[in-house]
Short mmCIF file of C-alpha atoms in Angstrom, two decimals:
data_model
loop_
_atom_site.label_atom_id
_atom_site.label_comp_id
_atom_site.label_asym_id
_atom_site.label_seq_id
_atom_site.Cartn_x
_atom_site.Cartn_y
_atom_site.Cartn_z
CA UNK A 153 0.00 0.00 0.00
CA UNK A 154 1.32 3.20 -0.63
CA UNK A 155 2.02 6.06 1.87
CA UNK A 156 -0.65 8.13 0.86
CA UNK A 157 -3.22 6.34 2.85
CA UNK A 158 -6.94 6.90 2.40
CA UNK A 159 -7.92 8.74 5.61
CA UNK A 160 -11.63 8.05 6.49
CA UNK A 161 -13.60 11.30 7.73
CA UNK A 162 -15.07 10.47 10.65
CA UNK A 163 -18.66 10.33 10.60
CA UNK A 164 -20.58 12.43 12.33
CA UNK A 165 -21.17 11.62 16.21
CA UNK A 166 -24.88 11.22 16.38
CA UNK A 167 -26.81 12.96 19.54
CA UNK A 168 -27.66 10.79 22.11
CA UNK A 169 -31.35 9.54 22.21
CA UNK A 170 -32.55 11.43 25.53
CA UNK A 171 -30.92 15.13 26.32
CA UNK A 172 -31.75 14.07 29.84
CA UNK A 173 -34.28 15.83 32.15
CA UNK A 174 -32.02 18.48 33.36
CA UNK A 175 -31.20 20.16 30.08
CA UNK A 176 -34.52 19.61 28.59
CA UNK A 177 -35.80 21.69 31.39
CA UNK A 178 -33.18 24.09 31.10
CA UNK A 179 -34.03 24.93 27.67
CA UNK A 180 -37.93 24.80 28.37
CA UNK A 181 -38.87 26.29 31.42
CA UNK A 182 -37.07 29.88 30.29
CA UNK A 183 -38.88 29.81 26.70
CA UNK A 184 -42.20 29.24 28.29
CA UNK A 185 -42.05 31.39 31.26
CA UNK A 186 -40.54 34.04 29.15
CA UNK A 187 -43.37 33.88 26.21
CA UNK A 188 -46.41 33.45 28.65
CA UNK A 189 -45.11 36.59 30.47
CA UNK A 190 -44.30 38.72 27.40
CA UNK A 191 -48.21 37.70 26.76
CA UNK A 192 -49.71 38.85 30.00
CA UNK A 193 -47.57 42.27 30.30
CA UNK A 194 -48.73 43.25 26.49
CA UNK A 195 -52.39 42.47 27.83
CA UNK A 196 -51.78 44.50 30.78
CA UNK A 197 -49.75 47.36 29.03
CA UNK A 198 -52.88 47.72 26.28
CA UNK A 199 -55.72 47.80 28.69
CA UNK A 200 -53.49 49.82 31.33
CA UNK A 201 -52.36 52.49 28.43
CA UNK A 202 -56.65 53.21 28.15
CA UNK A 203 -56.38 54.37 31.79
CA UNK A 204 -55.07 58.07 32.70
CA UNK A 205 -52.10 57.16 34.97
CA UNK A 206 -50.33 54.10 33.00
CA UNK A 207 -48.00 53.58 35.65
CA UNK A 208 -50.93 52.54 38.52
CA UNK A 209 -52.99 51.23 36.15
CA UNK A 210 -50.77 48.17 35.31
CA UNK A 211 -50.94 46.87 38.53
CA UNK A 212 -54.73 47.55 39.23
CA UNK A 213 -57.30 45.00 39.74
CA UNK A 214 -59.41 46.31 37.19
CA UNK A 215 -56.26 45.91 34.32
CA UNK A 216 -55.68 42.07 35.31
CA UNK A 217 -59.40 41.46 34.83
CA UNK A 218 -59.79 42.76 32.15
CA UNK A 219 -56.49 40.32 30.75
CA UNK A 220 -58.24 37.21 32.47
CA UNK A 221 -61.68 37.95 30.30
CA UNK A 222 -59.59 38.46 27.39
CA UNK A 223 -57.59 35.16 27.68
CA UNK A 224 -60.64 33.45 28.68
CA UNK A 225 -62.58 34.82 25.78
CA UNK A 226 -63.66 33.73 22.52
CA UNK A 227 -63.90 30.21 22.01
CA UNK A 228 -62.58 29.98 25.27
CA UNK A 229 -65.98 30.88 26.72
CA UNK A 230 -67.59 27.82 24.08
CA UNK A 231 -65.52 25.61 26.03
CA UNK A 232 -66.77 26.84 29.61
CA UNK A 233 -70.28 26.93 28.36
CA UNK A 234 -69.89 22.72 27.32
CA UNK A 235 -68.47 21.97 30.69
CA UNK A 236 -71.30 23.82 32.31
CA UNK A 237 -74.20 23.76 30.37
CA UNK A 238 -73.48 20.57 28.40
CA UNK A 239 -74.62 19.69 24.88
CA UNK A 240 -78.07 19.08 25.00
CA UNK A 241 -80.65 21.63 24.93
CA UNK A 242 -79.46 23.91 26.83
CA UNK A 243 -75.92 24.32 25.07
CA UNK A 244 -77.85 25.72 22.08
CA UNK A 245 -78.48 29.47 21.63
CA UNK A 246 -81.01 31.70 20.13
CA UNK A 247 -78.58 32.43 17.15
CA UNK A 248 -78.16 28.46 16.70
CA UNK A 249 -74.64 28.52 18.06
CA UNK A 250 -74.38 25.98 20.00
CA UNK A 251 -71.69 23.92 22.40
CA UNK A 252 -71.61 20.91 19.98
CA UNK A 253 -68.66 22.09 17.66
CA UNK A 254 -66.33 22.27 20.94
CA UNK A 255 -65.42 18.72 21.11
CA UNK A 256 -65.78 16.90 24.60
CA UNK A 257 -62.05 16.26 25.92
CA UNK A 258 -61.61 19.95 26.72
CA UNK A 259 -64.85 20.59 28.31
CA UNK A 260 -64.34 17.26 30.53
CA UNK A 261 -60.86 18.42 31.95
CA UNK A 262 -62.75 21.81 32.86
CA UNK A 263 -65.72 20.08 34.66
CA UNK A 264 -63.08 17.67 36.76
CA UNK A 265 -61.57 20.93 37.42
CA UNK A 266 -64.75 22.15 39.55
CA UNK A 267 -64.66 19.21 41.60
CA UNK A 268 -61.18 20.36 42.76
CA UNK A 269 -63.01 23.88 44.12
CA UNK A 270 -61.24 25.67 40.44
CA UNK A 271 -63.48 27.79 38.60
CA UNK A 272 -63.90 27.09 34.91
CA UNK A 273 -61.59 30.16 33.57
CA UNK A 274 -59.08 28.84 35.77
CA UNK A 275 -58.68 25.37 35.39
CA UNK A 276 -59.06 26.45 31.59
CA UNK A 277 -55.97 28.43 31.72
CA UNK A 278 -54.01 25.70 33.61
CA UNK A 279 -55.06 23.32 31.00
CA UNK A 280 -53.67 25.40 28.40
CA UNK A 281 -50.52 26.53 29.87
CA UNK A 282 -49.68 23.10 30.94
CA UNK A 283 -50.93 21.15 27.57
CA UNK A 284 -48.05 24.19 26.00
CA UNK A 285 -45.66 23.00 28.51
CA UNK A 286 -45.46 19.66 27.16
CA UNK A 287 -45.97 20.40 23.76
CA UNK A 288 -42.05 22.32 24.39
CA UNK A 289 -40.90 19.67 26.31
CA UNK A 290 -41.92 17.08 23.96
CA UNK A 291 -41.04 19.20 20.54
CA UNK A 292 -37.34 19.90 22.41
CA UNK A 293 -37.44 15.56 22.54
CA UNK A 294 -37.94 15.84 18.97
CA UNK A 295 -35.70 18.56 17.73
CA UNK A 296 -32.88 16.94 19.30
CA UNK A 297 -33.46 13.42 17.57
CA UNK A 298 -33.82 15.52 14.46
CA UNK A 299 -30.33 17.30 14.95
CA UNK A 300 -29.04 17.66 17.92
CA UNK A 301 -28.83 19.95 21.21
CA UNK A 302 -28.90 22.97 18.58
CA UNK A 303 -32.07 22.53 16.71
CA UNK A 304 -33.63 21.19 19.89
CA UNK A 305 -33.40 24.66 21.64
CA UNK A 306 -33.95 26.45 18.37
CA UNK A 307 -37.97 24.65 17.95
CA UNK A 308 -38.59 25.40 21.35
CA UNK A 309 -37.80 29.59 21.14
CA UNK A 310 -39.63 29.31 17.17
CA UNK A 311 -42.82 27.89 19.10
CA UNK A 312 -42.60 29.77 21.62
CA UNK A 313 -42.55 33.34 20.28
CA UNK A 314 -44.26 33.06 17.31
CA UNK A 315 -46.99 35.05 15.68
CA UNK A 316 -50.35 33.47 17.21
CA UNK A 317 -48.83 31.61 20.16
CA UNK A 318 -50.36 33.71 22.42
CA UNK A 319 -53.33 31.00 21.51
CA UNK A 320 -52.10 28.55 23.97
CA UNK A 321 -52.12 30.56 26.90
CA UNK A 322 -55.80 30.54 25.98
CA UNK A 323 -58.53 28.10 27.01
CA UNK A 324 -57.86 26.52 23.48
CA UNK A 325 -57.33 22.69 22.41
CA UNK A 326 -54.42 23.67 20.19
CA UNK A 327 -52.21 22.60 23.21
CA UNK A 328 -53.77 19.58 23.76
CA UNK A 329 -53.96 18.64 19.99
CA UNK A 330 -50.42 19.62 19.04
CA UNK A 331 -49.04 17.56 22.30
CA UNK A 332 -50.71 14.60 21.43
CA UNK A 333 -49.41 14.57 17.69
CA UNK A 334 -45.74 15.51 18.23
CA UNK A 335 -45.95 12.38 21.15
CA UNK A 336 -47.67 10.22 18.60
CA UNK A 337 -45.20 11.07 16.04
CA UNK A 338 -42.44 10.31 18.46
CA UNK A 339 -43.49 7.02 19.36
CA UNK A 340 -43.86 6.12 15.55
CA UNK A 341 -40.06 6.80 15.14
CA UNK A 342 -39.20 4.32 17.98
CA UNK A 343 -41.98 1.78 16.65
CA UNK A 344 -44.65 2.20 19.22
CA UNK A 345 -47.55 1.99 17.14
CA UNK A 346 -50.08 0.84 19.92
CA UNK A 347 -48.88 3.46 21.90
CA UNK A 348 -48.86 5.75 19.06
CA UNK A 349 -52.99 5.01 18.59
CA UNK A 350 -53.38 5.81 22.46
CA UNK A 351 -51.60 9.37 22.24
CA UNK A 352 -53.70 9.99 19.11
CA UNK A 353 -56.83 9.67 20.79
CA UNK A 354 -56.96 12.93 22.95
CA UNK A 355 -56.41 14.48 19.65
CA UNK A 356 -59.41 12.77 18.18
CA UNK A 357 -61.54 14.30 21.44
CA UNK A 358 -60.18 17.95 21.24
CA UNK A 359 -60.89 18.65 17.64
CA UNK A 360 -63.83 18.21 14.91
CA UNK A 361 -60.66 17.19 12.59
CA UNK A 362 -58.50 15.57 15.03
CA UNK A 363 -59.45 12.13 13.56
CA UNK A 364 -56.63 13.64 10.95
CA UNK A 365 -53.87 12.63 13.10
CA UNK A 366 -54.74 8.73 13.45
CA UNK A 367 -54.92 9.03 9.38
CA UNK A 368 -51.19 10.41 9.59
CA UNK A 369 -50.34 8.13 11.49
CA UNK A 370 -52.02 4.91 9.32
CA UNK A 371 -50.20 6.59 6.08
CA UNK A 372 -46.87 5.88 8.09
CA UNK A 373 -48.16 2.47 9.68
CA UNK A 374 -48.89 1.28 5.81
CA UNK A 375 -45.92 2.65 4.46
CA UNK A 376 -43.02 1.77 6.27
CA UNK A 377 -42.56 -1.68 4.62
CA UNK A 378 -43.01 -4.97 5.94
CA UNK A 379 -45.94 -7.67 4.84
CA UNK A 380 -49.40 -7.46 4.63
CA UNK A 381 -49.48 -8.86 8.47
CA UNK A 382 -46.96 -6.57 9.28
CA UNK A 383 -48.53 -3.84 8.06
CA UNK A 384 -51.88 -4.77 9.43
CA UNK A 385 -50.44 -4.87 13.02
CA UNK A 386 -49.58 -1.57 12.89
CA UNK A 387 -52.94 -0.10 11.37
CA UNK A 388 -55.23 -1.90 13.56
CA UNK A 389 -54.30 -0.29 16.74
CA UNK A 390 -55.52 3.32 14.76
CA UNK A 391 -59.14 2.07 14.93
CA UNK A 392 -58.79 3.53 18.60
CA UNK A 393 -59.28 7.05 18.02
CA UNK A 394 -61.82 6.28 14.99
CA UNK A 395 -63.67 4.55 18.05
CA UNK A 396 -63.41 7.54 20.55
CA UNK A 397 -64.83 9.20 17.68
CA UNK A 398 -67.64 7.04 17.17
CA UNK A 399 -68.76 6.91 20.94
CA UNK A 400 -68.83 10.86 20.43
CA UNK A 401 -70.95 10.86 17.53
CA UNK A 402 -73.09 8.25 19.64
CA UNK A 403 -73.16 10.48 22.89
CA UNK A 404 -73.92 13.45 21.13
CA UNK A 405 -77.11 12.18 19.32
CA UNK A 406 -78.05 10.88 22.61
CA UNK A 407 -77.85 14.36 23.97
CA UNK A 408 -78.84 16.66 21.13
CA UNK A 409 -80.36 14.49 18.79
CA UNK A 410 -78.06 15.03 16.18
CA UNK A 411 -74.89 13.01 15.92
CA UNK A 412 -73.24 15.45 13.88
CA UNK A 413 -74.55 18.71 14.88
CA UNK A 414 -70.95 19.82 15.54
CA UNK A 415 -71.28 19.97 11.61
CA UNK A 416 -74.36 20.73 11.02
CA UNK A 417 -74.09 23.61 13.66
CA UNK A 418 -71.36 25.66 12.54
CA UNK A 419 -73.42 27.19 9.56
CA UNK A 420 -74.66 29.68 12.39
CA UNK A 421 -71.35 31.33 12.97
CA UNK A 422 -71.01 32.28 8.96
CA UNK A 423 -67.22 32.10 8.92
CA UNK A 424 -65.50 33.54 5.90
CA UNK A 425 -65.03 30.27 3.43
CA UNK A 426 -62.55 30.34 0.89
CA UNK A 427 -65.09 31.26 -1.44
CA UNK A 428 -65.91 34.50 -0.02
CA UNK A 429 -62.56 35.48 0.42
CA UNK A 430 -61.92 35.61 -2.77
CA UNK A 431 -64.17 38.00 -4.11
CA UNK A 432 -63.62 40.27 -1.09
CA UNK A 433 -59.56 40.12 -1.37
CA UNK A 434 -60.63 41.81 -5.35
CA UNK A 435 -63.05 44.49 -3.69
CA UNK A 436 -59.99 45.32 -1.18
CA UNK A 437 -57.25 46.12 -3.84
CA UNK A 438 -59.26 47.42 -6.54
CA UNK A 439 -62.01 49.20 -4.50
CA UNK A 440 -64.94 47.39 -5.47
CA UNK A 441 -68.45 47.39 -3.89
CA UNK A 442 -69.36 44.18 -1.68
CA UNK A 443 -67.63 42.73 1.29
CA UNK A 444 -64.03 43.52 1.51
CA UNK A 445 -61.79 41.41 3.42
CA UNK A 446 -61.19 41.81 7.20
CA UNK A 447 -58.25 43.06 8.43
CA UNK A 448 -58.25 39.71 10.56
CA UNK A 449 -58.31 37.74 7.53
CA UNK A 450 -55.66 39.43 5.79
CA UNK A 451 -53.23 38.87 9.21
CA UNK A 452 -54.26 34.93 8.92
CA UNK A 453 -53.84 34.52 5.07
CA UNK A 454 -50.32 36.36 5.20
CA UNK A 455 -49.30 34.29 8.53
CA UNK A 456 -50.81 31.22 6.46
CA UNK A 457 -48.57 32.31 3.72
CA UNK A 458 -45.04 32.35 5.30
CA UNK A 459 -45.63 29.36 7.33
CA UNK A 460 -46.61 27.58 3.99
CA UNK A 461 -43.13 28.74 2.55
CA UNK A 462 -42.00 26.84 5.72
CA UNK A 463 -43.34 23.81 5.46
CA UNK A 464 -42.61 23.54 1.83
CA UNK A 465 -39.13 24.44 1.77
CA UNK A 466 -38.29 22.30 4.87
CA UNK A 467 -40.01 19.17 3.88
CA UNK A 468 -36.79 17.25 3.06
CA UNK A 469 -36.50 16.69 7.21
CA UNK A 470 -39.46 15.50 7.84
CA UNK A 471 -40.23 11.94 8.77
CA UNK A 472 -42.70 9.29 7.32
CA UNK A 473 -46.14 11.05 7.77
CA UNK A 474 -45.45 14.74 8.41
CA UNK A 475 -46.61 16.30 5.01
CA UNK A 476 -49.68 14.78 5.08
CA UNK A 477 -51.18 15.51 9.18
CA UNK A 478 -49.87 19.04 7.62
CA UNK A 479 -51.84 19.04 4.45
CA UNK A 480 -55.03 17.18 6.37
CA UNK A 481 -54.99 19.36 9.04
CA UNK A 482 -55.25 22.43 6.99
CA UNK A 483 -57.52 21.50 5.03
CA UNK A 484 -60.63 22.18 6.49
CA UNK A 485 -59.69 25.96 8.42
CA UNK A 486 -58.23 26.34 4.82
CA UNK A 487 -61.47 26.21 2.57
CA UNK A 488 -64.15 27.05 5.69
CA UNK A 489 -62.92 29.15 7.69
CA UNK A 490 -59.90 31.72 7.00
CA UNK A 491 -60.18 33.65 10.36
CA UNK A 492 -58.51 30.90 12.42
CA UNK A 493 -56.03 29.73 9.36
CA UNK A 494 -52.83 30.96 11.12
CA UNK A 495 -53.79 29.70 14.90
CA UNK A 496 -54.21 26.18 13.14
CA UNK A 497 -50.73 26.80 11.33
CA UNK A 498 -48.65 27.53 14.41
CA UNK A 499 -49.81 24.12 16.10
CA UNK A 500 -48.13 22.18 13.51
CA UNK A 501 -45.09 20.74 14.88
CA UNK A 502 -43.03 20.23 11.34
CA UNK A 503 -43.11 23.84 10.94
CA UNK A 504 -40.33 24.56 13.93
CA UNK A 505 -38.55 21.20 12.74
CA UNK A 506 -38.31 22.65 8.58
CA UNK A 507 -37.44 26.07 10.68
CA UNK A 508 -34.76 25.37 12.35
CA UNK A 509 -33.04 23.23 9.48
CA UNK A 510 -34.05 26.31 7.29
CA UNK A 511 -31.73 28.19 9.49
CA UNK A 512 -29.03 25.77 9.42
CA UNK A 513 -29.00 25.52 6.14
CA UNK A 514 -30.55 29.03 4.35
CA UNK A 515 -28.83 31.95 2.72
CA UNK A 516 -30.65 35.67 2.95
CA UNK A 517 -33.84 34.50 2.49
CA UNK A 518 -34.64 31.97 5.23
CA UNK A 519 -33.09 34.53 7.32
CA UNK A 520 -34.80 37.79 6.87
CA UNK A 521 -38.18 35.47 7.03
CA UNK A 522 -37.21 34.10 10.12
CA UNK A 523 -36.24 38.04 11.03
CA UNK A 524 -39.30 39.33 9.90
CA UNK A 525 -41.50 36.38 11.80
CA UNK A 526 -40.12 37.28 14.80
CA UNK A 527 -41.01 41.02 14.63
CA UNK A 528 -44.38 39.90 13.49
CA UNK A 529 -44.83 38.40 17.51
CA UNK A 530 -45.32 41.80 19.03
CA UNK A 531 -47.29 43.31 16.09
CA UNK A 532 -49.90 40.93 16.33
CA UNK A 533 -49.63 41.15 19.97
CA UNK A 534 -50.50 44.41 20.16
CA UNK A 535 -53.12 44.35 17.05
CA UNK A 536 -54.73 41.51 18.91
CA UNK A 537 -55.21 43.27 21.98
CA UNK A 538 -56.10 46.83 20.14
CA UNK A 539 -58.20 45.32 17.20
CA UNK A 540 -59.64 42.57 19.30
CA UNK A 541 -58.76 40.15 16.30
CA UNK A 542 -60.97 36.76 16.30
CA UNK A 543 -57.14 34.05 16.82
#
């Protein structure tokens, strides 16, 4: 052999499979306590800034109050109104709106929270704010399979501070929902699949369309080789959270009288479909008579827009699965209902994972989007507060 030996490069060391407890919470703990506070002072700074002396204001009673009805408002108050009132009858109002669109797993955590002495708001917000918790700790888990100690940190800040993610310090299933897929999604990588079913079950009880993470998850089952038995053993267990759907449909006709009202029922909120934004988008740039689109809209579409680019240019990281719970999960906010498009965008996990490779790997671009994301977080803080936007 002759001197000039080939020299292997050594291949890269690979991260460990669990960052350990310590460092996970190190990483965690300061991204959530710093983005739920950043929350609550801009709620207290808007409603304090209405007052004559800022200063005293932002410590009253009165400014805090107001906050809580805020963060408890919205759909928030759906969710009360189905732990308290239920879904027969009684959950409907004169309007038609009724409870049966807010799915039961929510509601039930809220009503167990009474029989601790909690009031509803309450044990809403602790819901929330812990569901977020562990949708950090868990996407941290994640980012650090993915790519290490640096991407791991890097999803937790990009899901933490971004535009919208004030939702989950709101009595809001995103939490819940997102949670329960990035742990599903987890336990697929390490071949799980019964547990895998089980975490996508909550999911299935949270959300009208949460059923569209067990179909994820059955895409991956099918697809990641094997034989027919093979195969089958690792669909079957998804017939769980089909089945928690199923005794939902059965409950709720039981109740209401309609199975499906939480379809049936949503006519009476007239979102903005797809449809009509269309039309109204024209009347806004050229000045045309009609409906013009809402400035809320306009915020979700453009949000809607730039996480899109996200997904889409970061899809070569993703794992078996991952484009389509994306694609399925959009879909319906997409073509029904565009106020709410960007508050279902920000609970997709994939969308911190493509980030963060995005930044590893992008020129200018990638960068002055992630720049201009990030200065989006207090814009739509404050328009939120100010404009009283529907997240």
């Amino acid at each position: 052999m002759s001197d000039d030996a080939i020299t292997l490069e050594p291949e890269r060391e690979s991260p460990p499979p669990n960052p350990g407890a310590k460092k996970l919470l190190r990483s965690v703990i300061p991204a959530f306590l710093l983005s739920r506070v950043l929350i609550w002072i801009a709620g207290a700074g808007y409603f304090a800034a209405r007052e004559p002396v800022i200063g005293t204001a932002l410590f009253s009673r009165r400014t805090w109050q107001s906050v809580y009805h805020l963060v408890t408002g919205w759909d928030g108050q759906w969710y009360i109104a189905a732990a308290t009132r239920g879904y027969g009858p009684s959950g409907v109002n004169p309007d038609g709106q009724s409870t049966a669109p807010f799915f039961p797993l929510l509601p039930g955590l809220i009503k167990a929270g009474g029989y601790l002495g909690l009031s509803p708001g309450l044990t809403g917000l602790l819901i929330a704010s812990s569901a977020f918790f562990a949708c950090l700790s868990l996407l941290f888990l994640l980012g650090w399979e993915k790519g290490g100690e640096v991407m791991a940190r890097r999803v937790t800040w990009f899901a933490a501070l971004s535009p919208f993610a004030f939702v989950f310090s709101m009595i809001y299933p995103d939490g819940i929902f997102m949670a329960a897929s990035i742990g599903a999604f987890l336990l697929v990588r390490r071949e799980r699949w019964l547990w895998a079913a089980l975490a996508a079950v909550p999911a299935a009880l949270v959300r009208p369309n949460g059923l569209v993470l067990a179909i994820a998850l059955g895409y991956a089952a099918w697809t990641s080789g094997g034989d027919l038995k093979e195969r089958l053993s690792r669909l079957i267990p998804l017939g769980l959270p089909a089945a928690a759907v199923t005794g939902w449909i059965l409950a709720l006709q039981a109740m209401s009288g309609n199975g499906f009202a939480f379809v049936s029922s949503k006519v009476a909120w007239n979102e903005l479909a797809v449809w009509d934004a269309i039309p109204a988008t024209v009347n806004l740039l050229t000045g045309g008579s009609g409906q013009t689109l809402p400035v809320a809209a306009a915020i979700h579409l453009a949000l809607a827009g730039l996480g899109g680019y996200v997904l889409i240019a970061g899809r070569k990281i993703y794992d078996r699965g991952w484009g389509l719970y994306c694609v399925l999960v959009m879909a319906a906010p997409a073509v029904l209902g565009i106020i709410g498009l960007a508050r279902y965008m920000i609970a997709l996990f994939p969308l911190y994972i493509a980030l963060a490779d995005l930044v590893d790997e992008g020129g200018r671009a990638e960068r002055w989007l992630i720049f201009g994301t990030g200065l989006a977080t207090p814009v739509i803080l404050a328009g939120v507060f100010m404009g009283r936007l529907v997240p």
